[in-house]
Coordinates of C-alpha atoms and ligand atoms in Angstrom, one line a residue:
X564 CA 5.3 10.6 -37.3
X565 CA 4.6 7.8 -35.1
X566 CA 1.1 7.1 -33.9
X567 CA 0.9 4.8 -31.1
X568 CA -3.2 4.2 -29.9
X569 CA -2.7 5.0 -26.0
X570 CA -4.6 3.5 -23.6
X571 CA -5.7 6.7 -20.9
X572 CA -8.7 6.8 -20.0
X573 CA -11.5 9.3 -21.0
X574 CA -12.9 10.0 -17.6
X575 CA -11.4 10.6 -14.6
X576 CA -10.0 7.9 -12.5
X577 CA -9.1 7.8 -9.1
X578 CA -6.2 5.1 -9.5
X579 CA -3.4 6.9 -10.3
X580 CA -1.3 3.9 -10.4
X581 CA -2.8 2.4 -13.8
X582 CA -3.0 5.6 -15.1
X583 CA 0.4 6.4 -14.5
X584 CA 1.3 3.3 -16.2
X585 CA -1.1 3.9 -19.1
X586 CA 0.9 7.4 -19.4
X587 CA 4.3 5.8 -19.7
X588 CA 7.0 5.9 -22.8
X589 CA 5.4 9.1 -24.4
X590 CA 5.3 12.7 -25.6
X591 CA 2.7 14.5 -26.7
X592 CA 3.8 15.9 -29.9
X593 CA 0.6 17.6 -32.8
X594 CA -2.5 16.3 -30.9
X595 CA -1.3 12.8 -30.5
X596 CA 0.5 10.5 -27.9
X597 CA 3.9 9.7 -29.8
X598 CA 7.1 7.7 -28.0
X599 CA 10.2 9.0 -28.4
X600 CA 12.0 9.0 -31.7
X601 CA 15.1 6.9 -30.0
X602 CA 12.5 4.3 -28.5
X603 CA 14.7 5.3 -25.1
X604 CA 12.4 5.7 -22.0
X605 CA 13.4 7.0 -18.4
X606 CA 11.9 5.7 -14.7
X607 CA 9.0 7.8 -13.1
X608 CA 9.7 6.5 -9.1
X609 CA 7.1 7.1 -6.2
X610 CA 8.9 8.8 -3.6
X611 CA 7.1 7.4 -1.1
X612 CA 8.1 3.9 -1.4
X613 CA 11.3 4.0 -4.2
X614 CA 8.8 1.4 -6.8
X615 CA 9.3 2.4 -10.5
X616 CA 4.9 3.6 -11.7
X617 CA 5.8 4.6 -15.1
X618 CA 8.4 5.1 -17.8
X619 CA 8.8 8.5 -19.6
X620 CA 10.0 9.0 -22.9
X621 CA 13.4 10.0 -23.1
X622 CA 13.3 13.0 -25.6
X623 CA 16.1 14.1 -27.5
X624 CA 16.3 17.1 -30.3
X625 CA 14.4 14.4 -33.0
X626 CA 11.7 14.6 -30.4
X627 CA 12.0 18.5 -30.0
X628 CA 12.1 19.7 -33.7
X629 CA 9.3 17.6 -33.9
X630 CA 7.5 19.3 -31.4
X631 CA 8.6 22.5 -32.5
X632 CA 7.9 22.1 -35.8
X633 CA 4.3 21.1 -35.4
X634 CA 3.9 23.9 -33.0
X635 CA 5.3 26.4 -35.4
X636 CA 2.9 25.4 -38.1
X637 CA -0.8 25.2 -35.3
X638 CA 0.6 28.7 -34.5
X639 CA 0.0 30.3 -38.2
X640 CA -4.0 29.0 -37.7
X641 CA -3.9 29.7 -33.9
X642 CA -2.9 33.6 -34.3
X643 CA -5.7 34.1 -36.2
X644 CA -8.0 32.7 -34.2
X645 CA -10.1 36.0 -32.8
X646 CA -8.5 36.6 -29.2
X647 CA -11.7 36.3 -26.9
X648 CA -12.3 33.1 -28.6
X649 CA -8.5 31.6 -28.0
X650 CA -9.5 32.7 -24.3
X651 CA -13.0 31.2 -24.4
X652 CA -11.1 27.9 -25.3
X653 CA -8.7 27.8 -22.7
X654 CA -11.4 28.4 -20.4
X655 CA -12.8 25.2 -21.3
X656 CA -9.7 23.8 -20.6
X657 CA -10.2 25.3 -17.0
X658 CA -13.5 23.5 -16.8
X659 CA -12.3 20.2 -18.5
X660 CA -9.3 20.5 -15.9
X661 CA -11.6 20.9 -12.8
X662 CA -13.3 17.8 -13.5
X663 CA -9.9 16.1 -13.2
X664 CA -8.9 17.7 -10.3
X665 CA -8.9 14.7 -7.7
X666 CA -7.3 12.7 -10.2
X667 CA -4.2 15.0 -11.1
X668 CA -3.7 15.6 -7.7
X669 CA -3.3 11.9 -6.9
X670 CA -0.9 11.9 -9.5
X671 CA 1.2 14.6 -8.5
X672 CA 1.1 13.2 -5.4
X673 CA 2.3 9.9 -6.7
X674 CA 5.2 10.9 -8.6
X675 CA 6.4 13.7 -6.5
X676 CA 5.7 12.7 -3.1
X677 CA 3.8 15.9 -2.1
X678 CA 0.6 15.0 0.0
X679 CA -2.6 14.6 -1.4
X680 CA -5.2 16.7 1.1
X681 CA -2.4 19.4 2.1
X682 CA -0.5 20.2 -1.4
X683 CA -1.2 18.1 -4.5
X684 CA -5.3 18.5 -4.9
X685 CA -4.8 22.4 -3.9
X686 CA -2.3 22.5 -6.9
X687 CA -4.7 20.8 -9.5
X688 CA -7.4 23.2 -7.9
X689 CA -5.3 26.3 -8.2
X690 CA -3.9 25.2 -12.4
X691 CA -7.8 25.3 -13.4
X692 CA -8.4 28.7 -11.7
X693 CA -4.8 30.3 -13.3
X694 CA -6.2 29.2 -16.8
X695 CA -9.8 30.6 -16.0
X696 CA -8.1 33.3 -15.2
X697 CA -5.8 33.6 -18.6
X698 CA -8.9 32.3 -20.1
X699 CA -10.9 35.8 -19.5
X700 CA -8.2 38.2 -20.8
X701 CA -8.4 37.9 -24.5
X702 CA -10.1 41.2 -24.8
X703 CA -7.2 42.8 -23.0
X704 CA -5.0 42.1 -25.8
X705 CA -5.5 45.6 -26.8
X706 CA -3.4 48.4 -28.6
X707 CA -3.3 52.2 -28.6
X708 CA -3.6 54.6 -30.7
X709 CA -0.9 57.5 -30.6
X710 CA -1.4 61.3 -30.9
X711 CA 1.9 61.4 -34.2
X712 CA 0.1 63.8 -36.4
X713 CA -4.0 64.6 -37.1
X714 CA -3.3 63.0 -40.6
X715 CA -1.7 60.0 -40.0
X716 CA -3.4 57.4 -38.1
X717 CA -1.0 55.8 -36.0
X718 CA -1.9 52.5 -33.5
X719 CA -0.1 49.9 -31.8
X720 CA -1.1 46.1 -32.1
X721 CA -0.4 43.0 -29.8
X722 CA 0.7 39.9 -31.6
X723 CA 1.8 37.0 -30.4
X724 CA 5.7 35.9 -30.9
X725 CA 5.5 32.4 -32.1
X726 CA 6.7 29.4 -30.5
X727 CA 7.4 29.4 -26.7
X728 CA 9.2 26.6 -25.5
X729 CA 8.7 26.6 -21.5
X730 CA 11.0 24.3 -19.1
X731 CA 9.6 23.6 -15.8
X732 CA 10.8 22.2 -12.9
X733 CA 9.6 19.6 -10.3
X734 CA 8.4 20.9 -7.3
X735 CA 4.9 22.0 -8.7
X736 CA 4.6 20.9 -12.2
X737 CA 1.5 21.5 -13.1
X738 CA 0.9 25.2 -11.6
X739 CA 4.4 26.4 -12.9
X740 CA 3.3 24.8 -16.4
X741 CA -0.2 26.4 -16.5
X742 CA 1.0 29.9 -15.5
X743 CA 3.5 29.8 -18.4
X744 CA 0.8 27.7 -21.1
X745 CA -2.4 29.9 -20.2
X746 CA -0.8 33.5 -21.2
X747 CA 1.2 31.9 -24.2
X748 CA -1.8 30.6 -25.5
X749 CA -4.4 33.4 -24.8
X750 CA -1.9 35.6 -26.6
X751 CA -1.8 33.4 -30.3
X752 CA 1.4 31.7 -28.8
X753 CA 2.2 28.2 -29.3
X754 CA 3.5 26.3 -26.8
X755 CA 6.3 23.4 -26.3
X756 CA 6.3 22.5 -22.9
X757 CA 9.8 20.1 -21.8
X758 CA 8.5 18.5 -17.9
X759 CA 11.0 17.9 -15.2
X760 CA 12.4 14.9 -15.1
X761 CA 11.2 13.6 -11.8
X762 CA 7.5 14.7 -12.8
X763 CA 6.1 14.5 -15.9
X764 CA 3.1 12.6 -15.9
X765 CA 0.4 14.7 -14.7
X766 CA 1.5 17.5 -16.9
X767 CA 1.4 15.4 -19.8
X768 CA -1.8 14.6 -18.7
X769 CA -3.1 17.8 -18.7
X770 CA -1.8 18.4 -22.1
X771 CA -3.9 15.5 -23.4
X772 CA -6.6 16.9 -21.3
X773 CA -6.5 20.4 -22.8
X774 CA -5.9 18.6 -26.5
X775 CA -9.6 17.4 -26.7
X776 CA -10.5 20.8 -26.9
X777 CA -7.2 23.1 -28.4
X778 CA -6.1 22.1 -32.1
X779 CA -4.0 20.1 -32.7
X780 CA 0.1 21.2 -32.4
X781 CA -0.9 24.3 -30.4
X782 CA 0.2 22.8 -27.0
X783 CA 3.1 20.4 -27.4
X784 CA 5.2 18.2 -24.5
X785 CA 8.3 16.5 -24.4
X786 CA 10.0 14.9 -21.4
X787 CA 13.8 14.3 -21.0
X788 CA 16.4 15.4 -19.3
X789 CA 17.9 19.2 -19.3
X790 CA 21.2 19.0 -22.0
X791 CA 19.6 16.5 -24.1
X792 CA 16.4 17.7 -24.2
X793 CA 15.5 21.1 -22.6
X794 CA 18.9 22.4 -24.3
X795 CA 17.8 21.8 -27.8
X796 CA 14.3 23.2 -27.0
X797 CA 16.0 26.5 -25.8
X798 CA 18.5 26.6 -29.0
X799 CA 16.1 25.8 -31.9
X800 CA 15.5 28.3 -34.3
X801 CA 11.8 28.4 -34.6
X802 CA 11.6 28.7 -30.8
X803 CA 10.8 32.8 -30.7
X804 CA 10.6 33.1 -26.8
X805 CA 11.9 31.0 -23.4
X806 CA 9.9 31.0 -19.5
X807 CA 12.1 29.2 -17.2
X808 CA 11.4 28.2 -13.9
X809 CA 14.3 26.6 -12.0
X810 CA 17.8 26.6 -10.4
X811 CA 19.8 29.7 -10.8
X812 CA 22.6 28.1 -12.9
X813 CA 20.3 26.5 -14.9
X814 CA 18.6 29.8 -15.5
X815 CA 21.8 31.2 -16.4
X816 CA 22.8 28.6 -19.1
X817 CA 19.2 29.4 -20.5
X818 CA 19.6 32.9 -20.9
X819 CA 22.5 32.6 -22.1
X820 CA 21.7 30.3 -25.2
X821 CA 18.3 32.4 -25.9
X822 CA 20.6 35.7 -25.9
X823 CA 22.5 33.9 -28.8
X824 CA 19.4 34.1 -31.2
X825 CA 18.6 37.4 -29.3
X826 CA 15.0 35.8 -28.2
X827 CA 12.8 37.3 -24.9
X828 CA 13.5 35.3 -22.0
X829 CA 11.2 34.7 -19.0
X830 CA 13.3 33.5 -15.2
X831 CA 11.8 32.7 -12.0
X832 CA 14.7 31.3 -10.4
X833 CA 15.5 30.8 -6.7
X834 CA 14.6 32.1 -3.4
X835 CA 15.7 32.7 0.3
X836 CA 12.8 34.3 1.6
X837 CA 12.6 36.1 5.4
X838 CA 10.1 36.2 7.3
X839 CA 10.4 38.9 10.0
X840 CA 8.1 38.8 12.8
X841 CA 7.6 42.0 15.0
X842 CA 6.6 41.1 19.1
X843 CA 3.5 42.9 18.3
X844 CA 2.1 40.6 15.9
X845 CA -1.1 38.4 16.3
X846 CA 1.1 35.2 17.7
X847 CA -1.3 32.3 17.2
X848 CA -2.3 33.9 13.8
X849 CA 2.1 34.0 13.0
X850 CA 3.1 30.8 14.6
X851 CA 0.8 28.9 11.9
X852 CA 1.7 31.7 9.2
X853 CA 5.0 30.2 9.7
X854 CA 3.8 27.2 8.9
X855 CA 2.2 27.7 6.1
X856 CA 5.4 30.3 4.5
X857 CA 7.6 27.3 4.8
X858 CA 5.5 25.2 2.7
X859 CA 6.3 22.6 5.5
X860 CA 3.4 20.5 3.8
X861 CA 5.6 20.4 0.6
X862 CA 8.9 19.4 2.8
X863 CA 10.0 22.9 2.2
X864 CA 10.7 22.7 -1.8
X865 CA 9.2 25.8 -2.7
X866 CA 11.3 28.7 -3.6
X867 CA 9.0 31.1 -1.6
X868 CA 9.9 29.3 1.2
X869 CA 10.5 31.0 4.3
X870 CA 13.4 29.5 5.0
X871 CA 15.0 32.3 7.3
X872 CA 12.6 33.5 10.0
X873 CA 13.7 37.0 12.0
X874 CA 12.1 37.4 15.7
X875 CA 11.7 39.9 17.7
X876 CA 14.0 39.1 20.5
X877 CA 10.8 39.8 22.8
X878 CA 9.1 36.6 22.0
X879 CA 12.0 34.7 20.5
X880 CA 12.0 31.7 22.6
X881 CA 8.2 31.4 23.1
X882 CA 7.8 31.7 18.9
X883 CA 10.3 29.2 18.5
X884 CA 8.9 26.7 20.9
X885 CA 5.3 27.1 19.5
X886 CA 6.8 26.8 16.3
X887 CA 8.2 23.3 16.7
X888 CA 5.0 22.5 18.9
X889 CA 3.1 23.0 15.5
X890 CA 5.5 21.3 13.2
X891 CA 5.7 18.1 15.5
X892 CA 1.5 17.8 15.4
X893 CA 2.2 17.7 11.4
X894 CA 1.6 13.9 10.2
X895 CA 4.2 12.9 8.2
X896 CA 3.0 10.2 5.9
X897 CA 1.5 8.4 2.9
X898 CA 1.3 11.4 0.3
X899 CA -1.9 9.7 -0.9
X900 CA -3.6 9.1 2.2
X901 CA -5.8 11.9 3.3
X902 CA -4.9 12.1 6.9
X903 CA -1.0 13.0 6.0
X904 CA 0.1 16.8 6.6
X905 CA 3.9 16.1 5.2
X906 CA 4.8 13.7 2.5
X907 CA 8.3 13.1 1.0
X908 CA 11.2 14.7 -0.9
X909 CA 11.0 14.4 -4.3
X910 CA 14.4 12.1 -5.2
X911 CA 17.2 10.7 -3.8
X912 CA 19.7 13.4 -4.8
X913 CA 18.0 15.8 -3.2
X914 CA 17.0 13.8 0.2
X915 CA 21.0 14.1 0.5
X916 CA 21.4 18.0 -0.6
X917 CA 18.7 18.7 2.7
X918 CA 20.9 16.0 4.9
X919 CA 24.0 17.7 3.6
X920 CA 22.7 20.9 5.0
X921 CA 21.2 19.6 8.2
X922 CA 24.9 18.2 8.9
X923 CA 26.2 21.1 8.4
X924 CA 24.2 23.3 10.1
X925 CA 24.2 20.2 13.1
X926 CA 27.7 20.6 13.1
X927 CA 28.3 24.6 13.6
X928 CA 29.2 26.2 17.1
X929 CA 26.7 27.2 19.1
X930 CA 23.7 26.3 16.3
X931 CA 20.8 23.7 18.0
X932 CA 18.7 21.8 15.5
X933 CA 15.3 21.4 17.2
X934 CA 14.0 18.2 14.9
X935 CA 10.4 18.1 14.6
X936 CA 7.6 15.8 13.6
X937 CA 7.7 12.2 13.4
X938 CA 9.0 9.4 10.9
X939 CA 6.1 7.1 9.1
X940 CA 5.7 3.7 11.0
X941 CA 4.5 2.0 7.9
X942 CA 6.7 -0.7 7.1
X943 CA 5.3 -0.1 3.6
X944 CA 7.1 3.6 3.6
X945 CA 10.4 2.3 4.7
X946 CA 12.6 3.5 1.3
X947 CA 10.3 6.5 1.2
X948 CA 12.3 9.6 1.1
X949 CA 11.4 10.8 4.4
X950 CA 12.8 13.3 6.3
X951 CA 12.0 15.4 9.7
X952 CA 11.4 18.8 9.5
X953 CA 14.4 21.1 11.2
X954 CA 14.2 24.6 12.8
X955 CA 17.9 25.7 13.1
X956 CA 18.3 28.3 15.8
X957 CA 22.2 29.8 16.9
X958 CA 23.0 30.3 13.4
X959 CA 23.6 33.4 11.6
X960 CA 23.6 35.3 8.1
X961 CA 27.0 33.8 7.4
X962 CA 25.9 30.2 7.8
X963 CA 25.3 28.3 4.3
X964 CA 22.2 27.3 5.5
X965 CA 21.1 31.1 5.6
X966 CA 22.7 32.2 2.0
X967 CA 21.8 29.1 0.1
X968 CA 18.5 27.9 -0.9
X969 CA 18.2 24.2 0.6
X970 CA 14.6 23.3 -1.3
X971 CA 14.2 21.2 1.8
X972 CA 12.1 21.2 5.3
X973 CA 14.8 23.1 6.9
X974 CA 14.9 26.7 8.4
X975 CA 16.6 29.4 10.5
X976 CA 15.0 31.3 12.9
X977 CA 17.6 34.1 14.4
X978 CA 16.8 37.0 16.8
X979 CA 16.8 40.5 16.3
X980 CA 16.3 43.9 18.3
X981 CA 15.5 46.8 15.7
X982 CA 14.1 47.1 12.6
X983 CA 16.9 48.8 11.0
X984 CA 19.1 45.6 11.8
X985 CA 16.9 43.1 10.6
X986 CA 16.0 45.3 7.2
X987 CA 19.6 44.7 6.5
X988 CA 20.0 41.2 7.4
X989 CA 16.7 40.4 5.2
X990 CA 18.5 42.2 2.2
X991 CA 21.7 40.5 2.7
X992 CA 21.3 38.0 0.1
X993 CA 21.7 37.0 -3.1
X994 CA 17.9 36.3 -3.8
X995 CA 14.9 38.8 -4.0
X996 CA 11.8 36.6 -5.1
X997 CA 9.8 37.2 -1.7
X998 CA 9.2 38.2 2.1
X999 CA 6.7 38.5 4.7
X1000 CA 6.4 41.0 7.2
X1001 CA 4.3 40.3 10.8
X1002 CA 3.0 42.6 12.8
X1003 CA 0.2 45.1 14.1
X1004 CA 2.1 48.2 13.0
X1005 CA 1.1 49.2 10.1
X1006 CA 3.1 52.2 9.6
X1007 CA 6.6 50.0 10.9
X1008 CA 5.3 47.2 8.5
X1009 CA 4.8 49.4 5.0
X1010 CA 8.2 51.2 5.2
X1011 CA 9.8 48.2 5.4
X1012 CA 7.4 46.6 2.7
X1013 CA 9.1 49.3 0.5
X1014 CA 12.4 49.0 1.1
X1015 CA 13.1 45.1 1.4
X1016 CA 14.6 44.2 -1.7
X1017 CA 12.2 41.5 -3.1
X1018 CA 9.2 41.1 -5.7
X1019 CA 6.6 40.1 -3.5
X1020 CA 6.2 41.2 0.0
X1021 CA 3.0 40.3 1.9
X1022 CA 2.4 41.7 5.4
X1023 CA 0.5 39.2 7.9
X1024 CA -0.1 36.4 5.4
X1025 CA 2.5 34.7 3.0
X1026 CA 0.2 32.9 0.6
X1027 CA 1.9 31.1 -2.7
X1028 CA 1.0 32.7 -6.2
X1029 CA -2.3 33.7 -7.0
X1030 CA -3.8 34.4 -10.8
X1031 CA -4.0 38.2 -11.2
X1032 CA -0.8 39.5 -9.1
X1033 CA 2.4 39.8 -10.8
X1034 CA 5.1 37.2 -9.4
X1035 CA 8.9 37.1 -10.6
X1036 CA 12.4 38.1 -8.3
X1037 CA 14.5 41.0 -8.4
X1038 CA 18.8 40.0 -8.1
X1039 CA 19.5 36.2 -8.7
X1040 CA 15.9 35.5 -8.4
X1041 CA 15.1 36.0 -11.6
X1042 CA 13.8 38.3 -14.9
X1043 CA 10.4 39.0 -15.7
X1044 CA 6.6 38.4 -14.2
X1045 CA 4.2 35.7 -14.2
X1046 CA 0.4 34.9 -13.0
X1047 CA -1.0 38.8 -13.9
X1048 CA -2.4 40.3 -17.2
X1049 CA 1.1 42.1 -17.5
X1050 CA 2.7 38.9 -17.6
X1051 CA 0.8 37.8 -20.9
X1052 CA 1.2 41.2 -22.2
X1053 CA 4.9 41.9 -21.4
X1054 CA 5.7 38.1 -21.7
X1055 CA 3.7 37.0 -24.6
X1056 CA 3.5 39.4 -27.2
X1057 CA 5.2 42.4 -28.9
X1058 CA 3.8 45.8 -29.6
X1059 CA 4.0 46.6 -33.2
X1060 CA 2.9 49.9 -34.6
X1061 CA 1.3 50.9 -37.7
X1062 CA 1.0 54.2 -39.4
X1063 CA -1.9 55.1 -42.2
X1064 CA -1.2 58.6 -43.6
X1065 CA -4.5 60.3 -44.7
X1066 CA -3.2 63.1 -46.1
Ligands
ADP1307 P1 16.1 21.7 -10.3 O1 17.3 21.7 -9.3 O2 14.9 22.3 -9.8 O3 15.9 20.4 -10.9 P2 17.1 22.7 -12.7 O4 17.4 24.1 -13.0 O5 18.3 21.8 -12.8 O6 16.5 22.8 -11.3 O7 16.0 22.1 -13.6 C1 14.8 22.8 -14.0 C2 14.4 22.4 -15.4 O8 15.5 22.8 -16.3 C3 14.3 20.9 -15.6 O9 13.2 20.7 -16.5 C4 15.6 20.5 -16.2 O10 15.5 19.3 -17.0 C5 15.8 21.7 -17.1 N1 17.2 21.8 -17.5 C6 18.4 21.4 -16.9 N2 19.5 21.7 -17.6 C7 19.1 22.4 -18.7 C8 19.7 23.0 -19.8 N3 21.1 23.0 -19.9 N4 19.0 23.6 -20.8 C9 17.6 23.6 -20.7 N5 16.9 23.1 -19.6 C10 17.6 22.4 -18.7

């Protein structure tokens, strides 16, 4: 294999400029920095002002079975590794992680545009707690022993399936990397990771982080794009199990390929998310819940977005008008300044999906688009992909902009009068990944809690995933569970029994 000497630092470092640089042109294939086997390399672009910071290596299957392969052979030597100390060793990872905190988050915030203060350091925070977390179940990878006959001893073991190969998307890298890494590994798993396109370079980083203290070939990244390089990751042979996080096409062409070598597959796929708000909620308290469920700080491209918001009709007008007030006092700015709220969209393609949208939705009878927030003034920021924040009102359940997911800073807010109504209008969709209920009664609030259709529902807070509670849709949302114990259980291992007959 190649063997290029890279030049990233040891330490952390603040400029995440040189170090996206010193990142550029490679995977991170058996413990080493290696370029891609074709020599081809892809742009890494700041959203914020359209300049080209790095190169990624453009991987291709070469680069994959390479991966794979030196992940299938770390595994044989990882499995046996006693479970409490696989877990005691990616806790260090955790702590080696924390220490880079500031630094990943100024890369994430470099190559994805999200802001520094609001959204990129809380990720990098939030990856080193999910693998503390992961870090402290290897005891819990536990069997049982079944009651079959007093003669014959009869238990079940966890083991571990082999190589996963995990495909992540953009929007946050590193968290949706670490929730599928942590459980693989803490379960005897090896790992080949395949980064978005858009974003690869902190989670490579990371890898190489995590590599000083993992052996070598037990967690494994290539970047590339999907069908030349997240395909043949999916369809190799050695690959034993698949987490997917992205669109819902994608996810089907995934599950699809790992159903033709019968493999587990893991999807978290998209979202439409409501958000119903009863008059008798706390207001203040619900007016900046809003903000905060429609991840306005990551320009709305999360797929827990609350990206159609149900009022009572009661307090319709007032919610709406203190909802813009709070979106306009947003700062919409240099990601890696610390006084910016809002930073950019991610590319260009999908800076004209979220126009395509806001034109649409500008365009429909009787539909007002209450644009919020104000554009950057630095002249330095002028091809950054900007864009305000939208509340749509006069739309309704039929409008695109309510059925689709948008992945942009754009929502719906409609009225409604009874709770019947709006229980249906919330389950009219195509998605179930998650909802948020607001209000004072509790008794209103629970029954619908159990009957919206949905894998997470959180009544007077909408906070993004958190270690230790199961996360994963219902409907096109997707298949499986991350973030809890049952994810690493369900996800990562199988249950084999044994028998011993005594008699
Ligand atoms: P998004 O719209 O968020 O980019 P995608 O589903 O297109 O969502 O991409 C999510 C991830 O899936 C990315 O890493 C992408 O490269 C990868 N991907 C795209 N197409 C395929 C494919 N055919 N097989 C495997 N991975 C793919």
């Amino acid at each position: 294999m190649l063997d290029l000497p890279h030049p990233t630092p040891d330490a952390p470092t603040a400029d995440c400029f040189a170090l996206a640089k010193a990142l550029s042109g490679v995977h991170f294939i058996g413990g080493r920095y290696v370029p891609a086997r074709s020599g081809k390399t892809f742009a890494v672009v700041n959203p914020a002002t359209g300049a080209e910071v790095a190169r990624a290596a453009e991987g291709d299957s070469a680069d994959v079975d390479a991966a794979v392969l030196n992940a299938a052979e770390a595994q044989k030597a990882w499995a046996k590794v006693p479970a409490r100390k696989r877990g005691a060793l990616v806790h260090a990872c955790a702590a080696a992680i924390r220490t880079h905190v500031d630094e990943l988050g100024r890369l994430i915030a470099l190559e994805t545009g999200k802001a520094l203060r609001t959204e990129s350091r809380v990720e990098a925070n939030v990856v080193a707690d999910v693998f503390e977390f992961f870090g402290g179940l290897g005891s819990e990878l536990k069997g049982e022993s079944v009651p079959f006959a007093p003669n014959v001893l009869s238990v079940t073991v966890r083991e571990p399936l082999g190589v996963v190969g995990a495909i992540i998307p953009w929007n946050v890298p590193m968290l949706l990397m670490a929730l599928k890494v942590a459980p693989a590994l803490v379960a005897g798993n090896s790992v080949v990771v395949k980064s978005a396109e858009e974003a690869p370079l902190a989670v490579l980083r990371i890898c190489e982080i995590m590599n000083r203290i993992l052996p070598p070939g037990v967690f494994n990244m290539v970047s590339g794009f999907g069908p030349e390089c997240g395909a043949p990751l999916v369809a190799h042979p050695k690959v034993r199990k698949v987490t997917f996080t992205g669109s819902v096409e994608t996810g089907k062409i995934v599950a699809k390929a790992a159903a033709e070598k019968l493999v587990p597959v893991t999807l978290e796929l998209g979202g439409k998310s409501p958000m119903i708000v009863f008059a008798d909620c706390d207001f203040e308290k619900t007016v900046s819940g809003a903000l905060t469920s429609m991840r306005f700080t990551r320009q709305g491209q999360s797929c827990t977005a609350a990206s159609r918001i149900y009022v009572e009709r009661p307090i319709f007008d007032r919610f709406v008008a203190e909802m813009k007030k709070a979106v306009d006092a947003m700062v919409m700015g240099d990601p890696l300044d610390e006084k910016t709220d809002i930073g950019t969209i991610v590319s260009e393609g999908q800076l004209e999906k979220v126009r395509a949208y806001i034109a649409e939705g500008t365009a429909t009878p009787g539909a007002t688009a209450h644009v919020c927030s104000a554009m950057p003034t630095d002249p330095a920021l002028k091809k950054g992909l900007f864009i305000q924040p939208v509340i749509f009102t006069g739309l309704d359940n039929s409008s695109r902009l309510v059925r689709e997911e948008i992945f942009g800073p754009v929502t719906v807010i409609q009225p409604f009068d009874d709770p019947e109504t709006v229980l249906a209008q919330a389950n009219d969709s195509e998605y179930g990944l998650a909802a948020s209920l607001w209000t004072n009664n509790l008794k209103v609030g629970l029954d619908l809690a159990h009957r919206l259709e949905a894998g997470l529902v959180q009544i007077n807070q909408n906070l993004v995933v958190q270690a230790n509670l199961s996360y994963g849709g219902v409907k096109s949302s997707g298949l499986g569970k991350e973030a809890s114990l049952e994810a690493m259980l369900e996800h990562f291992t199988h249950k084999k029994t044994i028998m011993v007959n005594m008699a």
